[in-house]
PDB file of C-alpha atoms in Angstrom:
ATOM      1  CA  MET A   8     115.851 108.769 114.706  1.00  0.00           C
ATOM      2  CA  LEU A   9     114.259 112.192 114.210  1.00  0.00           C
ATOM      3  CA  GLN A  10     111.300 113.179 116.370  1.00  0.00           C
ATOM      4  CA  ALA A  11     109.001 115.935 115.120  1.00  0.00           C
ATOM      5  CA  THR A  12     108.738 119.057 117.270  1.00  0.00           C
ATOM      6  CA  VAL A  13     106.085 121.728 116.759  1.00  0.00           C
ATOM      7  CA  ARG A  14     105.460 125.069 118.467  1.00  0.00           C
ATOM      8  CA  GLN A  15     102.304 125.685 120.492  1.00  0.00           C
ATOM      9  CA  GLU A  16     101.047 128.280 117.977  1.00  0.00           C
ATOM     10  CA  VAL A  17     100.823 125.603 115.290  1.00  0.00           C
ATOM     11  CA  HIS A  18      98.704 123.420 117.581  1.00  0.00           C
ATOM     12  CA  ILE A  19      96.383 126.393 118.164  1.00  0.00           C
ATOM     13  CA  VAL A  20      95.937 126.830 114.417  1.00  0.00           C
ATOM     14  CA  ARG A  21      94.942 123.191 114.097  1.00  0.00           C
ATOM     15  CA  GLU A  22      92.454 123.550 116.984  1.00  0.00           C
ATOM     16  CA  VAL A  23      90.814 126.513 115.263  1.00  0.00           C
ATOM     17  CA  LEU A  24      90.488 124.514 112.042  1.00  0.00           C
ATOM     18  CA  GLU A  25      88.978 121.592 113.934  1.00  0.00           C
ATOM     19  CA  GLY A  26      86.457 123.925 115.534  1.00  0.00           C
ATOM     20  CA  ALA A  27      85.387 125.075 112.078  1.00  0.00           C
ATOM     21  CA  PHE A  28      85.499 121.824 110.091  1.00  0.00           C
ATOM     22  CA  SER A  29      85.438 118.060 110.517  1.00  0.00           C
ATOM     23  CA  PRO A  30      88.678 116.541 111.870  1.00  0.00           C
ATOM     24  CA  GLU A  31      89.367 114.907 108.512  1.00  0.00           C
ATOM     25  CA  LEU A  32      88.962 118.133 106.535  1.00  0.00           C
ATOM     26  CA  ALA A  33      90.855 120.215 109.105  1.00  0.00           C
ATOM     27  CA  THR A  34      93.764 117.784 108.972  1.00  0.00           C
ATOM     28  CA  GLN A  35      93.827 117.828 105.175  1.00  0.00           C
ATOM     29  CA  LEU A  36      93.851 121.644 105.073  1.00  0.00           C
ATOM     30  CA  MET A  37      96.620 121.844 107.656  1.00  0.00           C
ATOM     31  CA  PHE A  38      98.839 119.263 105.996  1.00  0.00           C
ATOM     32  CA  GLU A  39      98.452 120.682 102.489  1.00  0.00           C
ATOM     33  CA  ALA A  40      99.216 124.203 103.705  1.00  0.00           C
ATOM     34  CA  LEU A  41     102.327 122.988 105.532  1.00  0.00           C
ATOM     35  CA  GLN A  42     103.347 121.108 102.411  1.00  0.00           C
ATOM     36  CA  ALA A  43     102.936 124.273 100.330  1.00  0.00           C
ATOM     37  CA  VAL A  44     105.126 126.331 102.671  1.00  0.00           C
ATOM     38  CA  GLY A  45     107.704 123.541 102.886  1.00  0.00           C
ATOM     39  CA  ASP A  46     108.365 123.803 106.618  1.00  0.00           C
ATOM     40  CA  VAL A  47     106.632 123.986 109.987  1.00  0.00           C
ATOM     41  CA  PRO A  48     106.502 127.591 111.303  1.00  0.00           C
ATOM     42  CA  THR A  49     108.683 128.112 114.380  1.00  0.00           C
ATOM     43  CA  SER A  50     107.705 131.578 115.623  1.00  0.00           C
ATOM     44  CA  ALA A  51     104.539 133.561 116.294  1.00  0.00           C
ATOM     45  CA  GLU A  52     105.344 135.839 113.349  1.00  0.00           C
ATOM     46  CA  SER A  53     105.892 132.952 110.939  1.00  0.00           C
ATOM     47  CA  VAL A  54     102.676 131.253 112.118  1.00  0.00           C
ATOM     48  CA  LEU A  55     100.683 134.396 111.327  1.00  0.00           C
ATOM     49  CA  LYS A  56     102.362 134.640 107.931  1.00  0.00           C
ATOM     50  CA  PHE A  57     101.544 130.985 107.324  1.00  0.00           C
ATOM     51  CA  CYS A  58      97.857 131.544 108.228  1.00  0.00           C
ATOM     52  CA  ARG A  59      97.469 134.658 106.076  1.00  0.00           C
ATOM     53  CA  GLY A  60      99.244 133.108 103.100  1.00  0.00           C
ATOM     54  CA  PRO A  61      99.430 129.354 102.351  1.00  0.00           C
ATOM     55  CA  LEU A  62      96.722 128.241 104.791  1.00  0.00           C
ATOM     56  CA  ALA A  63      94.244 130.915 103.690  1.00  0.00           C
ATOM     57  CA  GLN A  64      94.823 129.978 100.054  1.00  0.00           C
ATOM     58  CA  ILE A  65      94.349 126.263 100.670  1.00  0.00           C
ATOM     59  CA  VAL A  66      91.130 126.936 102.605  1.00  0.00           C
ATOM     60  CA  GLU A  67      89.828 129.029  99.687  1.00  0.00           C
ATOM     61  CA  ASP A  68      90.841 126.419  97.105  1.00  0.00           C
ATOM     62  CA  VAL A  69      89.198 123.534  98.970  1.00  0.00           C
ATOM     63  CA  VAL A  70      86.282 125.112 100.863  1.00  0.00           C
ATOM     64  CA  GLY A  71      85.652 128.493  99.225  1.00  0.00           C
ATOM     65  CA  GLN A  72      86.206 132.233  99.655  1.00  0.00           C
ATOM     66  CA  ASP A  73      83.562 132.739 102.343  1.00  0.00           C
ATOM     67  CA  ALA A  74      85.083 130.009 104.510  1.00  0.00           C
ATOM     68  CA  ARG A  75      88.527 131.544 103.998  1.00  0.00           C
ATOM     69  CA  ALA A  76      87.305 134.894 105.319  1.00  0.00           C
ATOM     70  CA  ALA A  77      85.591 133.317 108.344  1.00  0.00           C
ATOM     71  CA  VAL A  78      88.613 131.169 109.238  1.00  0.00           C
ATOM     72  CA  LEU A  79      91.009 134.098 108.936  1.00  0.00           C
ATOM     73  CA  VAL A  80      88.883 136.143 111.334  1.00  0.00           C
ATOM     74  CA  ARG A  81      89.014 133.315 113.872  1.00  0.00           C
ATOM     75  CA  LEU A  82      92.757 132.768 113.465  1.00  0.00           C
ATOM     76  CA  GLU A  83      93.535 136.476 113.876  1.00  0.00           C
ATOM     77  CA  GLN A  84      91.255 136.616 116.912  1.00  0.00           C
ATOM     78  CA  VAL A  85      93.052 133.729 118.609  1.00  0.00           C
ATOM     79  CA  LEU A  86      96.658 134.402 117.575  1.00  0.00           C
ATOM     80  CA  VAL A  87      96.611 138.190 117.981  1.00  0.00           C
ATOM     81  CA  LYS A  88      94.080 138.681 120.795  1.00  0.00           C
ATOM     82  CA  GLY A  89      94.261 135.306 122.539  1.00  0.00           C
ATOM     83  CA  ASP A  90      90.473 135.019 122.399  1.00  0.00           C
ATOM     84  CA  MET A  91      88.967 131.589 121.581  1.00  0.00           C
ATOM     85  CA  THR A  92      85.348 132.794 121.839  1.00  0.00           C
ATOM     86  CA  GLY A  93      83.160 131.294 119.113  1.00  0.00           C
ATOM     87  CA  THR A  94      85.949 129.350 117.449  1.00  0.00           C
ATOM     88  CA  ASP A  95      84.270 126.033 118.249  1.00  0.00           C
ATOM     89  CA  ILE A  96      81.201 126.832 116.116  1.00  0.00           C
ATOM     90  CA  PRO A  97      81.267 124.720 112.913  1.00  0.00           C
ATOM     91  CA  ILE A  98      81.351 126.511 109.560  1.00  0.00           C
ATOM     92  CA  ASP A  99      78.780 125.084 107.176  1.00  0.00           C
ATOM     93  CA  VAL A 100      80.450 123.911 103.969  1.00  0.00           C
ATOM     94  CA  ASP A 101      79.167 121.942 101.003  1.00  0.00           C
ATOM     95  CA  LEU A 102      81.823 119.641  99.598  1.00  0.00           C
ATOM     96  CA  GLU A 103      81.252 117.030  96.924  1.00  0.00           C
ATOM     97  CA  ASP A 104      84.175 114.901  98.103  1.00  0.00           C
ATOM     98  CA  GLU A 105      84.654 115.587 101.802  1.00  0.00           C
ATOM     99  CA  PRO A 106      87.328 113.326 103.309  1.00  0.00           C
ATOM    100  CA  SER A 107      85.951 110.151 104.843  1.00  0.00           C
ATOM    101  CA  MET A 108      87.547 107.622 107.146  1.00  0.00           C
ATOM    102  CA  THR A 109      88.200 104.208 105.658  1.00  0.00           C
ATOM    103  CA  MET A 110      87.702 101.910 108.597  1.00  0.00           C
ATOM    104  CA  VAL A 111      90.650  99.558 108.392  1.00  0.00           C
ATOM    105  CA  MET A 112      91.752  97.507 111.387  1.00  0.00           C
ATOM    106  CA  PRO A 113      93.607  97.551 113.643  1.00  0.00           C
ATOM    107  CA  THR A 114      92.694 100.661 115.610  1.00  0.00           C
ATOM    108  CA  VAL A 115      94.021 102.089 118.852  1.00  0.00           C
ATOM    109  CA  TRP A 116      91.876 103.279 121.752  1.00  0.00           C
ATOM    110  CA  ARG A 117      92.609 106.793 123.017  1.00  0.00           C
ATOM    111  CA  GLU A 118      96.266 106.453 122.106  1.00  0.00           C
ATOM    112  CA  PRO A 119      98.300 108.148 119.389  1.00  0.00           C
ATOM    113  CA  VAL A 120      98.711 106.134 116.208  1.00  0.00           C
ATOM    114  CA  SER A 121     102.385 105.260 115.835  1.00  0.00           C
ATOM    115  CA  VAL A 122     103.857 105.977 112.385  1.00  0.00           C
ATOM    116  CA  LEU A 123     107.419 105.163 111.341  1.00  0.00           C
ATOM    117  CA  VAL A 124     108.583 107.216 108.352  1.00  0.00           C
ATOM    118  CA  VAL A 125     111.503 106.051 106.207  1.00  0.00           C
ATOM    119  CA  SER A 126     112.958 109.139 104.556  1.00  0.00           C
ATOM    120  CA  SER A 127     116.148 111.133 104.037  1.00  0.00           C
ATOM    121  CA  THR A 128     114.559 114.152 105.770  1.00  0.00           C
ATOM    122  CA  GLY A 129     112.186 114.729 108.680  1.00  0.00           C
ATOM    123  CA  ASP A 130     109.860 117.000 106.665  1.00  0.00           C
ATOM    124  CA  PHE A 131     107.032 114.538 106.049  1.00  0.00           C
ATOM    125  CA  GLY A 132     106.981 113.416 109.668  1.00  0.00           C
ATOM    126  CA  GLN A 133     106.997 116.991 110.962  1.00  0.00           C
ATOM    127  CA  ARG A 134     104.064 117.966 108.737  1.00  0.00           C
ATOM    128  CA  LEU A 135     102.132 114.861 109.780  1.00  0.00           C
ATOM    129  CA  HIS A 136     102.711 115.606 113.469  1.00  0.00           C
ATOM    130  CA  ALA A 137     101.723 119.249 113.048  1.00  0.00           C
ATOM    131  CA  ALA A 138      98.576 118.388 111.095  1.00  0.00           C
ATOM    132  CA  LEU A 139      97.292 115.693 113.471  1.00  0.00           C
ATOM    133  CA  GLY A 140      98.764 116.645 116.836  1.00  0.00           C
ATOM    134  CA  ALA A 141     100.480 114.629 119.547  1.00  0.00           C
ATOM    135  CA  SER A 142      97.191 113.248 120.874  1.00  0.00           C
ATOM    136  CA  ARG A 143      96.519 111.469 117.574  1.00  0.00           C
ATOM    137  CA  VAL A 144      99.890 110.517 116.172  1.00  0.00           C
ATOM    138  CA  THR A 145     103.416 109.627 117.247  1.00  0.00           C
ATOM    139  CA  VAL A 146     105.947 109.987 114.440  1.00  0.00           C
ATOM    140  CA  ALA A 147     109.572 109.007 114.082  1.00  0.00           C
ATOM    141  CA  THR A 148     111.732 109.299 110.970  1.00  0.00           C
ATOM    142  CA  VAL A 149     114.549 106.887 110.185  1.00  0.00           C
ATOM    143  CA  ASP A 150     116.917 106.166 107.304  1.00  0.00           C
ATOM    144  CA  GLY A 151     118.954 102.983 107.292  1.00  0.00           C
ATOM    145  CA  GLU A 152     118.227  99.273 107.560  1.00  0.00           C
ATOM    146  CA  MET A 153     119.253  98.957 111.212  1.00  0.00           C
ATOM    147  CA  ASP A 154     117.299 102.089 112.165  1.00  0.00           C
ATOM    148  CA  VAL A 155     114.191 100.728 110.458  1.00  0.00           C
ATOM    149  CA  ARG A 156     114.426  97.455 112.346  1.00  0.00           C
ATOM    150  CA  LYS A 157     115.119  99.284 115.610  1.00  0.00           C
ATOM    151  CA  GLY A 158     112.200 101.665 114.977  1.00  0.00           C
ATOM    152  CA  VAL A 159     109.778  98.807 114.325  1.00  0.00           C
ATOM    153  CA  PHE A 160     110.927  97.078 117.522  1.00  0.00           C
ATOM    154  CA  GLN A 161     110.819 100.199 119.729  1.00  0.00           C
ATOM    155  CA  MET A 162     107.660 101.890 118.373  1.00  0.00           C
ATOM    156  CA  SER A 163     105.479  98.936 117.362  1.00  0.00           C
ATOM    157  CA  PRO A 164     104.106 101.189 114.582  1.00  0.00           C
ATOM    158  CA  LEU A 165     100.763 100.635 112.914  1.00  0.00           C
ATOM    159  CA  LEU A 166     102.069 102.206 109.705  1.00  0.00           C
ATOM    160  CA  VAL A 167     105.532 102.235 108.143  1.00  0.00           C
ATOM    161  CA  VAL A 168     105.725 104.872 105.421  1.00  0.00           C
ATOM    162  CA  VAL A 169     108.440 105.252 102.804  1.00  0.00           C
ATOM    163  CA  ASP A 170     108.538 108.878 101.650  1.00  0.00           C
ATOM    164  CA  ALA A 171     109.692 108.409  98.063  1.00  0.00           C
ATOM    165  CA  THR A 172     109.539 112.181  97.476  1.00  0.00           C
ATOM    166  CA  ALA A 173     112.547 112.451  99.815  1.00  0.00           C
ATOM    167  CA  ALA A 174     114.029 109.069  98.995  1.00  0.00           C
ATOM    168  CA  PRO A 175     115.917 107.338 101.798  1.00  0.00           C
ATOM    169  CA  ARG A 176     119.489 106.206 101.288  1.00  0.00           C
ATOM    170  CA  MET A 177     118.418 102.579 101.706  1.00  0.00           C
ATOM    171  CA  GLU A 178     118.487 100.265  98.723  1.00  0.00           C
ATOM    172  CA  ARG A 179     115.002  99.445  97.465  1.00  0.00           C
ATOM    173  CA  GLY A 180     115.664  95.740  97.966  1.00  0.00           C
ATOM    174  CA  ALA A 181     116.500  96.323 101.630  1.00  0.00           C
ATOM    175  CA  ILE A 182     113.218  98.181 102.160  1.00  0.00           C
ATOM    176  CA  ALA A 183     111.281  95.424 100.383  1.00  0.00           C
ATOM    177  CA  ALA A 184     112.944  92.850 102.645  1.00  0.00           C
ATOM    178  CA  ALA A 185     112.089  94.946 105.727  1.00  0.00           C
ATOM    179  CA  PHE A 186     108.454  95.212 104.575  1.00  0.00           C
ATOM    180  CA  ARG A 187     108.280  91.454 104.106  1.00  0.00           C
ATOM    181  CA  GLY A 188     109.344  90.987 107.731  1.00  0.00           C
ATOM    182  CA  LEU A 189     106.815  93.416 109.263  1.00  0.00           C
ATOM    183  CA  PRO A 190     104.266  92.040 111.761  1.00  0.00           C
ATOM    184  CA  ASP A 191     100.829  91.324 110.298  1.00  0.00           C
ATOM    185  CA  ASN A 192      99.245  94.304 112.077  1.00  0.00           C
ATOM    186  CA  VAL A 193     101.642  96.817 110.465  1.00  0.00           C
ATOM    187  CA  LEU A 194     100.580  98.441 107.196  1.00  0.00           C
ATOM    188  CA  PRO A 195     103.433  99.345 104.813  1.00  0.00           C
ATOM    189  CA  VAL A 196     102.795 102.464 102.696  1.00  0.00           C
ATOM    190  CA  VAL A 197     104.717 104.069  99.838  1.00  0.00           C
ATOM    191  CA  TRP A 198     104.120 107.825  99.557  1.00  0.00           C
ATOM    192  CA  GLY A 199     105.054 109.229  96.142  1.00  0.00           C
ATOM    193  CA  ALA A 200     104.498 106.096  94.074  1.00  0.00           C
ATOM    194  CA  GLU A 201     104.905 108.045  90.809  1.00  0.00           C
ATOM    195  CA  THR A 202     108.494 109.077  91.576  1.00  0.00           C
ATOM    196  CA  GLU A 203     111.458 107.169  90.181  1.00  0.00           C
ATOM    197  CA  TYR A 204     112.290 105.814  93.629  1.00  0.00           C
ATOM    198  CA  GLY A 205     108.670 104.900  94.353  1.00  0.00           C
ATOM    199  CA  ASP A 206     108.239 103.097  91.057  1.00  0.00           C
ATOM    200  CA  GLY A 207     111.461 101.156  91.579  1.00  0.00           C
ATOM    201  CA  LEU A 208     110.401 100.278  95.116  1.00  0.00           C
ATOM    202  CA  ALA A 209     107.096  98.902  93.822  1.00  0.00           C
ATOM    203  CA  ASN A 210     109.023  96.608  91.477  1.00  0.00           C
ATOM    204  CA  ALA A 211     111.345  95.522  94.309  1.00  0.00           C
ATOM    205  CA  MET A 212     108.374  94.731  96.554  1.00  0.00           C
ATOM    206  CA  ARG A 213     106.715  92.629  93.874  1.00  0.00           C
ATOM    207  CA  ALA A 214     109.963  90.731  93.370  1.00  0.00           C
ATOM    208  CA  ALA A 215     110.208  90.166  97.147  1.00  0.00           C
ATOM    209  CA  GLY A 216     106.644  88.897  97.352  1.00  0.00           C
ATOM    210  CA  VAL A 217     105.301  91.919  99.272  1.00  0.00           C
ATOM    211  CA  HIS A 218     101.673  92.347  98.207  1.00  0.00           C
ATOM    212  CA  ALA A 219     100.073  93.998 101.247  1.00  0.00           C
ATOM    213  CA  ALA A 220     101.671  97.443 100.826  1.00  0.00           C
ATOM    214  CA  ILE A 221      99.630 100.467  99.773  1.00  0.00           C
ATOM    215  CA  SER A 222     101.088 102.826  97.159  1.00  0.00           C
ATOM    216  CA  LEU A 223      99.851 106.436  97.090  1.00  0.00           C
ATOM    217  CA  ARG A 224     100.629 109.028  94.444  1.00  0.00           C
ATOM    218  CA  TYR A 225     101.938 112.387  95.659  1.00  0.00           C
ATOM    219  CA  GLY A 226     100.075 114.094  92.817  1.00  0.00           C
ATOM    220  CA  GLU A 227      96.718 112.865  94.095  1.00  0.00           C
ATOM    221  CA  GLY A 228      97.072 114.730  97.382  1.00  0.00           C
ATOM    222  CA  ILE A 229      97.368 113.744 101.031  1.00  0.00           C
ATOM    223  CA  PRO A 230      93.748 112.863 102.033  1.00  0.00           C
ATOM    224  CA  ALA A 231      94.115 109.143 101.280  1.00  0.00           C
ATOM    225  CA  PHE A 232      97.122 108.813 103.563  1.00  0.00           C
ATOM    226  CA  LEU A 233      95.593 110.878 106.369  1.00  0.00           C
ATOM    227  CA  ASP A 234      92.549 108.652 106.027  1.00  0.00           C
ATOM    228  CA  LEU A 235      94.707 105.607 106.780  1.00  0.00           C
ATOM    229  CA  VAL A 236      95.999 107.237 109.971  1.00  0.00           C
ATOM    230  CA  LEU A 237      92.669 108.582 111.221  1.00  0.00           C
ATOM    231  CA  ALA A 238      90.976 105.249 110.549  1.00  0.00           C
ATOM    232  CA  ARG A 239      93.258 103.740 113.159  1.00  0.00           C
ATOM    233  CA  TYR A 240      92.493 106.346 115.809  1.00  0.00           C
ATOM    234  CA  GLN A 241      89.383 105.863 117.956  1.00  0.00           C
ATOM    235  CA  PRO A 242      88.821 108.863 120.289  1.00  0.00           C
TER     236      PRO A 242
END
């Protein structure tokens, strides 16, 4: 079982984004930038490079050039000078489709939302942990039928996510059977439904009588999945 680990600098970046934007938008920007770079930065130098490159570009693409400039000033101020002054002042943005929380029960009260990821790598879980932070989410990544069962028993997750973009070694039928045996309060999710593995898993779940799972397309972006997590967190 792989636990995500993230350096303090990455948490600071997320805090700056949350000072500027809504938690939902900040989380989306952080996750998409981490997805673009392909890894979680592990040094002060790589965090600065991440902020000036992928993160700045994502902010510009989603929120606009003016917001990019303002956010970069704040990030440089905090990461280079260690000064948080003014970074909690919201930046006014006008978005047609700002992320919104779909209120789906159950929720947790002042506790991290537990998410079990089924994947051949820990990348998705690490990005999720970095984007949301330890106060909002607890993530573990597993691959293997026994590890899935053990993870469900030990974590009592609210979401079990199959990352079909990094397909696990498990047979699709075994995952479908595991989904069928999940407690009623656990939401099964397939991330990357348009992939060959994701499409085959959807067929296996239908054959196994699993109808409660949610399938999300990688090409449509991460907001819908983050929405599922944040909807279960009540600060």
